[in-house]
Every structure is written in C-alpha cells, then in structure tokens.
Amino acid sequence: SVSTSTTSTEATAVDPGKRLTIGFVNGNTIEFHTCLQKSMQARADSANVDLLVAQSAMDPAKELSNIDDMIAKKVDAVVVQTVNIDALEGGVARANRAGVPIFLTSVAAVDQSKILGAVVTDVKKVGQELGEWIAEDTGDTSADVAVIGGAPGAAADLMNDAFKANLGSHAKVVFDQPALWQRAKAQDVAENLLQAHPKVKYVFVHNEDMALGALAAFKSAGRTDIKIVTNGGSDAGLQAVRNGEFAATVSNTPRSVGEMAIDNVVGLLQKKEGVTKVATVPDMLVTRDNADEAPPYCL
Amino acid sequence: MDVRIELAGVSKSFGGAVALREIDFAVNGGEVHALVGMNGAGKSTLVKILSGALVPDAGEVLIDGAGHGALTPRRARALGVSIVHQHRTLVPQLTVAENMLLGRLPRRAGAVDWRRAHAEAARALAALDVRVPTRAVAGELGPAQQTLVEIAREVATGGKVLVLDEPTASLGGADAATVHDLVRRLSSAGISIVYISHHLDEVLGLADRITVLRDGRRIVTAAGADLDLAGLVRAMTGERISHQRPRRDRAAGETVLEIDALASGARLAELTLTVRAHEVVAVLGPAGDGQSELFDLLSGRRRPSGGRIRVAGADVAAGDVGAALAAGLRCVTGDRLAHGLVPGLTVDENLDLTRRGLRRPWLVRWGRLHRQAAERRSRYGVATIQADPPVSALSGGNQQKVLLAKWLDAPVQACLLEEPTNGVDVAAKADIHQLVDGLADQGTAVLLASADVEEVLRLADRVVVVRAGRVVADLPVEGLSRDALVSLTVGGTAS
Amino acid sequence: MTAISTPQRRAGLVVPPWFLRHAGVLAVLLLIGVFTATSSDVFLTGANLLNVSQQIAVVAVLAAGLTLLMTAGGIDFSLGAIAAVAHGVAAQLIVAGVPDGPAVLVTLALGAAIGLVNGVMVTWFKVTPFVATLATSTALGGAALLIIGGQSVSIGDHLMMIGFGEVLGVIPVSVVIAAAVCVAAALVMRWTAFGRNAFAIGGNESAARLSGIPVVRTKLLLYTLGGLLAALGGVMLVARLGAASPGAGGLHLELTVVAAVVIGGTALHGGSGTMVGTVLGVLLLGVVANSLNLLQINPYYQDVALGAVLAVAAIANHLRGRRT
Amino acid sequence: MTAISTPQRRAGLVVPPWFLRHAGVLAVLLLIGVFTATSSDVFLTGANLLNVSQQIAVVAVLAAGLTLLMTAGGIDFSLGAIAAVAHGVAAQLIVAGVPDGPAVLVTLALGAAIGLVNGVMVTWFKVTPFVATLATSTALGGAALLIIGGQSVSIGDHLMMIGFGEVLGVIPVSVVIAAAVCVAAALVMRWTAFGRNAFAIGGNESAARLSGIPVVRTKLLLYTLGGLLAALGGVMLVARLGAASPGAGGLHLELTVVAAVVIGGTALHGGSGTMVGTVLGVLLLGVVANSLNLLQINPYYQDVALGAVLAVAAIANHLRGRRT
Ligand SMILES: Nc1ncnc2c1ncn2[C@@H]1O[C@H](COP(=O)(O)OP(=O)(O)OP(=O)(O)O)[C@@H](O)[C@H]1O
Ligand SMILES: Nc1ncnc2c1ncn2[C@@H]1O[C@H](COP(=O)(O)OP(=O)(O)OP(=O)(O)O)[C@@H](O)[C@H]1O
Ligand SMILES: [Mg+2]
Ligand SMILES: [Mg+2]
C-alpha cells in the first residue's frame, strides 16, 4: 500500500528554543559543493544548529540513500544540493512521507507545494546577462560564439536558451559541446573548438573551473583574443577577470547559497516572519571594472 | 670413473604407500644410465629426488661426493643437476633463444645483447647439432623440437647431470632418433645422463648401465651390454603371475565400433580398426605414438582431418561431443583432472554429470543423486573419509575409480579407455580390471589404449600395434607371451 | 556410504558449513555492526535497517546475476550500464504513455537481449569476457545518456508499487523483490541442472563439455539472465528515484556489485560461489556505507574506509583459504 | 642454424612483424582517420594532430606502465586513482612552497610507494591483482579528494614547462615526455633482463621461477614502476590543468588506459604485449575522441562509438589470432 504524501508545510512551527539538527546531502565533490558545505557548516555553527553531512558523489541512488539516512536520524530538515537538479522526485516523496521537511539549494525550478523551501539560482538571468554583455561588446560587427557546457539538463538548457536569446543579431553560436564539468575535458573541447572554428571570438563556459581549462588551451595556442564569459565568482575566476583573462563572469557564490540555506531553513522551521520560501541567490555580473566588489566565493 | 651423483639408501612413501625402498643409485661421469621399470615402479619419484623436487624420507643425496639434505630444484640446478620433465616447461610465447637463456640473458652495458644471445643460443644448439631457428617462437615448435630445445637449454646452463624423464614418449620414430643422437653426443662430451624410457630397445641401444626398479625396489644394475631384451623384461616384471588372465568363455559378437581410415595431421595416418561386442581390443604402441590422438577424435573434442567413426552401423558426426555420447560411445580420458572430472565438485555430483549431459533434466534431485551415487561408489569401490568430499580431496586411485564410474556405470555400446589404471594401486587395479571384464561381458565393445603391457595381457582379446600412426600388427592375445608382447611394443622404435 | 562423520560433528559442535566458509566476511560485518551500534543509537532501529535493506536491493539483484555468471567462470562488467540503459528506457516508455506492466516487460526483454549480445561475443567470437563487457559497458554508458537525452526524465506516480510499495505494511516491495531474486538464484544454483552446470563449466570447462553439458547454451543463458536481472535492477532504480537521471547505475554500481560478489567469496576464475556469500558481501558494503554516514565520517574518508574494508576482506579470504 | 626463413621473406615482401601483428588496430585507425579527414579539413592539420598527441599524453604514460605489468600477468586497476592522488599532492606541495623539482620528485616517490603497496598485496598476501587494486583504487579515490580538500588547488605559473613548454618551438613537452616513456618502456621490454623476465613470468611463472628469475622481486618492481608512471601522469595532468581539481584522473582515466592496452593486443593473462600495440591503442582512442569532437557528434554518441570500436578491435584481434 502506498501512503499518501503529507506536505511538510502543514507542520507546526518549531520551538525557537530547541537546538535544530539539519541534514545536508551534498551532490558532488567539485569546488562549488565543497565551498557550499563549508559555508553551511560555518553558518550552522554560529546559528547554534547541528549540521550532519552526507556526500552523494553524483550518484542519484546514493543521494536517495543519503536522504534515507538523514530521515532515519530524525533531522529537523534535510537540505539537498541535488545531483541532478530536476531528479529529486523520489527523495522529496520520501521526506514527505516521513514528515521531514526538505529544502533544496541551487535548483532552477521547483514544485513549491512539496518542499519546505529553496534557494534558487536564476540561471536564466545568468544566461541573459552574459548574452547581453556579448551583444553589447560585439556592437555592429558579426562574431562567432561558442558554448562549452557542463552536462545537459533542464538548468543548463534554461541558461543556454536565455544566453542565445540575448546575443543580439550579430553574434552567432557556431559550437556547443558539453565538457561534463571536468576541467581536463573542457581543455580538450576548447582545443578542438579552435581547430573546428578558428575564427571564434567569444566563448561561454558554464563554470569557471572549466573556463580555466579552456583558457589554458587558448593560451597554449597563443589565442589571447578570445573572450571568455563564464559563471561562478570563485577566487581563481575573479583573479582571471582582473587579469583580463576572462572577459566577464557572473558571481553567484556557494557561500551566499549556503548561508541563505541555513538562515531560511531555520526561519521557515520556526515560522519566522519575512522569510521567503523560495529565495533567489543574489548575483552580479563581474567585469574588470567591478571585480573588486564581487563577494567572496568561499570561506 | 668418478661418481657424479648418488642416492644412498633413499626411501620415500606417499601417505603410507611406499614408492621407493632403500634405493642405492649412482651415476658416473659421462655415462648414460637408464632407469626402467613398469608403471608405478618409482622411476619418476627417484629422479624427482635427484633433482630436488622431492625430499626423501630416509637416505641421502650426494652430489660430487657432498651430501645435500635440503636439496631444492634451484639448488640442484646450480649444482649442475637438471631435469627435463615429461611435460614441457618452455615459455611458449618467447623465442627459442630466449628460452635457452631464460634468467641469464647476456648483457652489455645493462642492455640485453640480442646479437650475442642469438649467437650463444645458436652456438649451444649447433654444438648439439640441434637444428632449430633461434628466432622461432617456442610455442609454435613441434614436440620433438621443444624437447631438443629443453635438453639444449639444460646443457647450456651447465648441466653436468641431465635427467631425461621419458623424452621420447610423445615423439615419433625419426624424432626419437634425433634425441638418441643428441644423448650419445652429450655423453661423449662428458655429461652424465639419467634416461627414463619405456622403449626398451632404445634403452638397450643407448645405455651404458641400466637400473631396473620394481615396486619401489632396485632389482638390478648392470651394464647395458650384459642385458638383452628378454632379460630386461623379466627383471622388470618379475616372477609375478598375479595378473592371471581369467578363463574367457565369451564370444565376440557383431561389429560395434568401426574406425575407418581415421587421420589427424601427422600423428595419425589412416588408422583402421574394428571392435565387436563382447570384445576388448587394445591399441598398443610406443607411448604417445598415435593412440593418444584417439581420445580427442573419438570423444568429439577435435575434428579428424579424414576418416569416419561408426557405432553400431551408424556414422557418428565428427567433432561433436553430443553425437558421440548419443551414439553410445564413451571415452574415458587418461588425464582425469584435465578432461574427466570437475575437481571442485563433490564425488556424487561428478558421478551424475554424464547422466545430466545426456538426459538434460531441469532439476537436480539430490536425494536420488546421492542414492544412485552411493550404489555406484560401492560398485566401484570408491573409498572416502568424508561423506561426499570434493573430488580434488581424493587420492589418485579413488579419483580414477570415480572417473570410470562416471562414464561406464550405465549400459554403453562402445567405450574407449585411456590408461584406465593410471596411478592406481594393485588392489584397485584388480578391481578395475574386473570392471572392464564386466563391461565386455555385458556386450560393450571396449577399445583399450594402454602403455601397460601387463594390463593389455590381462584384459584384451585382441591387440592392435600402432607405430607412426599406422597399424603394424593385429593379433589375438591368446597365445602371446608377455615377453613377446613387450618386444612387439618396444621393439620397433630404433629401427 | 560409510564414515559420514564431518570434522565439525566430531568436535561436538554443529556449525553449518556456509558459516565456516564465510567466517571472515561475517566477522568483519559483525565488527562493523557492533562498533556502529555502540556509537550510534540510530543504527539498530527498524527504520534504519529497512533503509539499509532498501538501499542495497538494487545491488543485490545485480549481484545475484553476476554470482551465477562468475561461478561459470564468466564476468560481466556491463551490468551497471545495462541497469542505466534499462532505467532510462523504462522511464521513456512510461513517459510515452506505455502502461507500467508492458513498459517493465519490454525493459526486461531489452536487458536480456543486451546480455545475449555479451554472451554471443564471449562464446561465438571468443572475446575475453572482461574485454567484451568492457566494450559493451562503454557503449551502453553513452546509450543510457542518449536515451534520456542527458536529462532527468520524471515518471511521476508510475511504478510507485515497486519504488514505494510495502508488503504487510512494513517490508518495502523492492526488498521483497531483491530477496526473491537472491533466494531464486540460490535455488537455481543448488537445485537446477542449469545452475549446477554453471559450476561444472566454471570448475572444468573441458570435462563439462565432454560430459555432454551444453556449454555454449548455458553460457548464453547466463549472460542473458545477467542482463535480465540488471534490467530489473534498472527498473527498481527508476521506480525508487521517481525519475531516470544521468549518473544513475553505470560504472559506480558495477564496481559495487563486483566488489560485493568478490568479497562474498565467489572466485574470479569460476567453479565456486554461493549466494549466501554474495548476500553477505552486499550487506557488508551496505552496512559500511550506512554506518559511515551515521557516524558522520567525512565523506572523503568513506571511500578510503570502503577500500580498506575491501582489502581486509580480500586478505581475510586469502588467509582463511590458506589455513584449510 | 638452418631454415630461418620467415613467412614474410618467403612471400617476397618485407613487412615488419609488428605491422602484421597489429594489422587489425591499424586498419580501424586508418579507417577512422580517412573518414574524419574527408569530413573535416581540420583533422589533418599539424595543429590538430599536436592537440591529439597532447590529449593522449597522460593516457600513454599510464598505459606504458600497465603494458609492462600486464605482460607479466598482473593488472593494476588503481593507476587512475594514483594519478588523481599524485596530481593533488603535487599541487599541494607547490602551493606549500616546495620548489617544482622536489615537489615532482616527492610525488613520483609517493606514486612508487603506492604501487609497491599493490605489489605487496599481490605477492605477499596473494590477493588477486584485480581485487587488490580495486580496493586500493577505491581508497585512493577518497584520498585524492581529501588531499585537495575537494577544491581546485591552483598552481599558478608552476610546472609551466611540463604543461605548456615546447621543444624546438613546436612539440609540446608533455608529448615529448610521453614519447620518451613509451620508447623507454619499449626498450625495457625488449632490451633489459627485467623486461624479458616480465614476459617469462607472464608466460610461465613456474618455469620462470625454476630458471632462477626473481619472480617476487620483478613483480614488486613492476607494480612500483606502474605507480611511479601513474604519478608522472598525475604531474602532467596538474601541469596541463594549471590546478589540481576534483574529478581529474580516477576511474575514467583508468578505464581508458585499460582499454587502450587491451586493444593494443596485450593479453589479460600475460605473456605477450608490445608497446607498439599500446601506442596504437592509445592513438586509436585519442583519434576517435578527437574526430567525434571535430565532427561535432553528440558526446553521448562518443561513448557508444568508443564501445563499438573496442568491440570491433577485440573481435578483429580474435579473428587474426584464429587465422595464424
Ligand atoms: N605425489 C604423490 N602422491 C602420492 N603417491 C605418489 C605420488 N607420486 C608418486 N606416487 C606413487 O608412487 C609410486 C611410484 O610412482 P612414480 O611416478 O615414481 O612411477 P613411475 O615409475 O615414474 O611410473 P610411470 O612409468 O607410470 O611414470 C606410484 O604408486 C605412485 O602412485
Ligand atoms: N584431502 C583428503 N581429504 C579426504 N580424504 C582424503 C584426502 N586425501 C586422501 N584421502 C583419503 O585417504 C586415503 C589415503 O589417501 P592417499 O592419497 O594416501 O592414498 P594412496 O595410497 O595414494 O592411494 P592411491 O594409490 O589410490 O593414490 C584414501 O582413502 C583417500 O580417499
Ligand atoms: Mg613416471
Ligand atoms: Mg595416490
């Protein structure tokens, strides 16, 4: 027999005096996720919250197991940085059935009725800002644009579509290949890009780690003319922007995601006033001019 | 002449069964010392002790006069005693030159000096007049060439005493002659040779001295010139008349098994023979000369290059195991662990395998399986300590009985028995002989491939002698003396 | 049949033989269990134990197929990839409107077909099993992503029965399926000619063939069965996740399955293996993962610990083997 | 010495034996090359070919070690993980201020030490190589993440020489290193007693032991050398990436390496193998990846194509083997 789902939002407020235990199920071991975990840990410590952590290592089945384990430990809420942004149905259902509130980070779109809340990254806006930047930069000259993506998926599609829609009439995407979030792979893809489309002028790389790989490829080919735009806001990325190696990046840092996640989970559990259920990570288009104002990426 | 290596009062037993009793044995420099005896007489055990592979229970091994308590193969080799086993020990993927120099390739400035390696190998081979290209890959050589390369290797490593355990067992006449030449040259070069062979004429032709073993005892050591074939055979077989042929009152029936111009490469040339119901026909020949092919061809493991096999008048599809089984032909291998039994499975299950292969049932009914196996075990006298141990835990003789029970404990049209008493003690041997009699009595056509003359005399109604893959004689056993049969078998290889 | 006294009887103690055989793994399992239970009061709760069993259900189903195959001297390195393909196909079929039952059946048939391809490569073309299935594994890894277009494919409320259903109100359906598969595999290995033939083939292929056992057919069937069970695992995966998604199944699952079977004492070269051992191996890996989580061990250390457990179990197997 | 005429001579055509031996892989390589060259005019440009060689340099270095090891009948499933650990350690040492040279040396020594541990498990504890190195691979995978704390560790301008340096103004240093390693391995396999001993051990271990070949020592050295080369691959990886980063090296690299060596015709059970074959295998995989990229083929098809190429090459190897 399948029991009906009870949505966690119907639960009553948690006593503010109670020490909360929050479970965090992390999805990957790359830099973003590591920083996210660090900032959550720091914010949890200062907010007097116990944070339990589990790692899914990009395996959706492991993610579900981790959520199970968190439920067994009777945490007050589970925060999930998902492996596949749009594939958490099973996990959400499980948490709902067990009556454990579930909170998502870095997602694009969510069904709000089944979760405690979320911190979303406005990937559309990221794509749009970068596209607009290129449109402005090209002016009236036509330009070839390439995309080096992470892995295909709903979020990447949203970002890419917004990017392409805002490129203006002169810039044209001639190359679009994923590099599966791996720096080495991005380097290979960038090298192949240069071979296939030597006239490329702009490259949009879906994160900074991969962008650094692409940069290495361009450098070794002596191509300093290619403008790289990317997404992240890490120290290495900001440094590259300062050096002029990246033309632009968008800062939406795991640090702010992590801090917001802890704050909002606590607030939502205690039903504090003024806590938004689905909050958007603040982002900022960073170029050489404003690089020093960008928020820190990690702790 | 100085004594190179010597066994003094050496005894060895395996699990209570004595393989060697107080053996004294000495090999002089530059002599060919032949070691002969019936199967199981203890020859291999003796030379394993010489070469350090086995440690004697009592007695001593003396090399150049010095005693060696803990002799290991490596140590023996370092002291100049090496052995060429009946099974080859070349590295099949490497070239002849490299196999010759295994573990001691010549080097210059740290690098292998291939030119010198090939030159050295070629020189070593040429010195023995062995014509094998040094660049040939060992695994692709014929058996004779492999034997020659191995002998040359042991000589080249500084072997002063060379033990050759049945070097010609799997060789044809011409190849055997090449080995004989080599042995003569080696001994004239001052190398001592211990030569084991069942080919008595080659022994008589080669040996300076001959030691005869029987049942683990040394019967005689004499100069080769002082012995003749008849005397040697008598020394080997002794006065025993234990293998008395029972009175036969069965008459051969219809022709059941027909082998018609069966050919297989160079080993078997148009072999033709028939076996009738109630008849035991022995194929006899120098070990490995043709009759070892029979198992592969009759069982369907390999496809013959020509000829036909018929059982009860119907052709058996070539190279098809299922067809051979379905035709009622059972082939019992001489190599039970390679092709007969599954060592990891229990005795009872092994006994059930053929039935399962034939009937193809869906389920295994353990109760019935154990009940039937118990009957078979008691019929074949399989003795075990545990209830149903894996076959690998049995003694050799018991494994052999399991093998026979597995294949023959159901009515069969015809069967091939390859060395059916391989590694079996005297009592078990008698049991197995009775089983074979029983098979023939029931009407099975039995083809026996055995190198054991006693066994052939005891079991067979008719003997077919094969040489160089062809039938050279086809005689009824009635009236043949043991010595005559031995001479017939071992007599032709040197001619 | 005389002298049927086993050494254990003589010692006056009745210990089942499987216990002795798997004493090493059992000891490691017990050690970890006791340690975790004393350090975390959650470990021994019914809810947690149910979790563990649910988490290992998919691994157990694949491991059952692999145990049979390895017993016969084969190996299949593509089981994880087949599961990945199957979970994608099932999701796409369901999304395309195919009812659950037929969708599952088609998926299972596909898995069996892929297994058969492996079998054909191994038996007809005589490619080494490891190489053949490494090739299919690579190809299927790509195919799995192609099938779902590299994106998660949600199946909504479908396959709820498999993913979330419960028998008798407590035992998850997935656990029941896994248990049924393992018991069935154990029965096949013990009571059917097919299963026993696998042992004979793994123990001595030449002897098996000469005994008239259909070696090629048995191997083809074994690979097919392996593929079928991997597909079943894939269906369970998609049912549990509620969606097909990139990264599910695949190499990670494959290695877990191989590790579980090997730790369970099934020989890589064939001829011996037990489902009891495999289940213990699967349990061990599941319990280790669970306890590392419960004990809040740094996730990076978890792999280090898992590797260490694997090494210890392998060495324990060897030492036990040497003593007898 | 009589009758030393090889079949090639008799046919009146001088074809080097390695060519015949690797005809299958060469044919597949040529086929793919021609197809790509006709579909993309970039493929045959010098710059692209240099790219390809740079992309496969790390794989080639690891494959060289594995070829030696597999020739002796061993296998190391942890090479990718060792490379991952090494690239992390090198980065952390450099970040900690250790000069490049010593940092690289320490990293190589660590790799060798890890290889030695594998060797000890295999020789002393007699654990099956596959199982032993699967265990270390798992443990090292976690260790690699621990070492870099799960974050990218940038090495700035360090190791530029290895990552981006060029010899004679065109040939990347990494390619030179890989070529040197492969040539050295080929020379070792052909010209040193150590290399020949590896063949003898893989071909007939007991014959090798009886001939006085130090079997255990040779195996230990082979595993150590494998670890060392894997660490060198790790250093090249970090130099090329300019940073150590999670996910570099590891299982994916490992499988590529194993596939390359196996396609190159080195037998899994030992006794035969050539560096020419391995280099061809590495090249084949590199060219396939490059051409799929140049042809803008969906990356998921890349794995499918790779698997297909693996299967075709394996079957071609078999067919060639049957003919002789
Ligand atoms: N490892 C062993 N374990 C038990 N018994 C053994 C072992 N080796 C030999 N025997 C027994 O010792 C006896 C002598 O065997 P050995 O191999 O020396 O005979 P052989 O003269 O070489 O015979 P053949 O001519 O058949 O080779 C035989 O009864 C044999 O069964
Ligand atoms: N490992 C074992 N486990 C169980 N029973 C064994 C084992 N080894 C031997 N036996 C049994 O012990 C008895 C003696 O064994 P042993 O090997 O000494 O026989 P053997 O004298 O060599 O006989 P054979 O001449 O048949 O080879 C046999 O009944 C055998 O079945
Ligand atoms: Mg002998
Ligand atoms: Mg015995």
Short mmCIF file of C-alpha atoms in Angstrom, two decimals, chain A residues 29-32 34-35 38 151-152 174-178 180-185 187-189 191-192 194-197 209 212-213 216-217 219-220 236 298, chain D residues 42 45 47-48 51 54-55 145 149-152 154 160 164 166 237 240-248 252 289-290 292-294 296-300 302:
data_model
loop_
_atom_site.label_atom_id
_atom_site.label_comp_id
_atom_site.label_asym_id
_atom_site.label_seq_id
_atom_site.Cartn_x
_atom_site.Cartn_y
_atom_site.Cartn_z
CA THR A 29 32.90 16.85 -4.78
CA ILE A 30 33.86 19.76 -7.00
CA GLU A 31 34.78 23.17 -5.68
CA PHE A 32 31.30 24.67 -5.66
CA THR A 34 32.92 21.97 -1.14
CA CYS A 35 32.50 25.70 -0.59
CA LYS A 38 31.94 24.93 4.28
CA ALA A 151 26.19 18.45 -18.63
CA PRO A 152 22.92 18.80 -20.46
CA VAL A 174 28.60 28.05 -34.00
CA PHE A 175 29.72 25.44 -31.49
CA ASP A 176 28.02 23.90 -28.48
CA GLN A 177 29.58 20.93 -26.71
CA PRO A 178 29.41 19.78 -23.12
CA LEU A 180 30.78 17.33 -18.20
CA TRP A 181 32.07 19.80 -15.61
CA GLN A 182 35.60 18.44 -15.99
CA ARG A 183 38.43 20.90 -16.39
CA ALA A 184 40.56 18.49 -18.40
CA LYS A 185 37.70 17.67 -20.71
CA GLN A 187 40.57 21.85 -22.21
CA ASP A 188 40.24 19.13 -24.83
CA VAL A 189 36.97 20.55 -26.08
CA GLU A 191 41.39 22.71 -28.33
CA ASN A 192 39.02 21.02 -30.70
CA LEU A 194 40.00 26.12 -32.07
CA GLN A 195 40.54 23.55 -34.76
CA ALA A 196 36.95 23.44 -35.89
CA HIS A 197 36.22 27.16 -35.62
CA ASP A 209 36.75 25.58 -13.44
CA LEU A 212 40.17 27.89 -16.71
CA GLY A 213 40.73 24.71 -18.66
CA ALA A 216 44.80 27.08 -20.76
CA ALA A 217 44.01 25.69 -24.18
CA LYS A 219 46.86 30.34 -24.07
CA SER A 220 48.89 27.45 -25.34
CA ALA A 236 40.52 31.99 -9.41
CA CYS A 298 34.33 30.60 -0.31
CA VAL D 42 40.91 20.42 -39.81
CA THR D 45 46.40 19.94 -39.80
CA ALA D 47 47.99 21.85 -35.01
CA ASN D 48 45.20 19.34 -34.60
CA ASN D 51 46.43 18.55 -29.99
CA GLN D 54 48.81 16.32 -26.19
CA GLN D 55 45.40 14.99 -25.19
CA LEU D 145 39.66 14.33 -2.66
CA GLY D 149 40.01 19.26 0.27
CA GLY D 150 37.51 18.82 -2.52
CA GLN D 151 38.53 22.12 -4.09
CA SER D 152 40.56 23.14 -7.06
CA SER D 154 45.70 26.26 -8.47
CA MET D 160 54.55 25.61 -16.87
CA PHE D 164 52.88 24.27 -21.84
CA GLU D 166 57.63 23.29 -26.17
CA LEU D 237 47.76 16.30 -15.53
CA ARG D 240 48.33 20.83 -18.03
CA LEU D 241 45.29 21.85 -15.99
CA GLY D 242 47.21 24.50 -14.07
CA ALA D 243 45.40 23.21 -10.99
CA ALA D 244 44.53 20.08 -9.16
CA SER D 245 40.81 19.62 -9.35
CA PRO D 246 38.29 17.07 -8.12
CA GLY D 247 37.37 14.55 -10.77
CA ALA D 248 40.65 14.63 -12.64
CA HIS D 252 37.55 7.26 -16.16
CA ALA D 289 37.61 11.12 -29.37
CA ASN D 290 39.13 13.91 -31.45
CA LEU D 292 33.97 12.70 -32.82
CA ASN D 293 34.60 16.15 -31.40
CA LEU D 294 35.63 17.65 -34.70
CA GLN D 296 30.51 17.77 -33.65
CA ILE D 297 28.97 14.47 -32.73
CA ASN D 298 26.85 14.44 -29.63
CA PRO D 299 29.22 13.43 -26.84
CA TYR D 300 26.94 10.61 -25.76
CA GLN D 302 31.17 9.26 -28.41
#
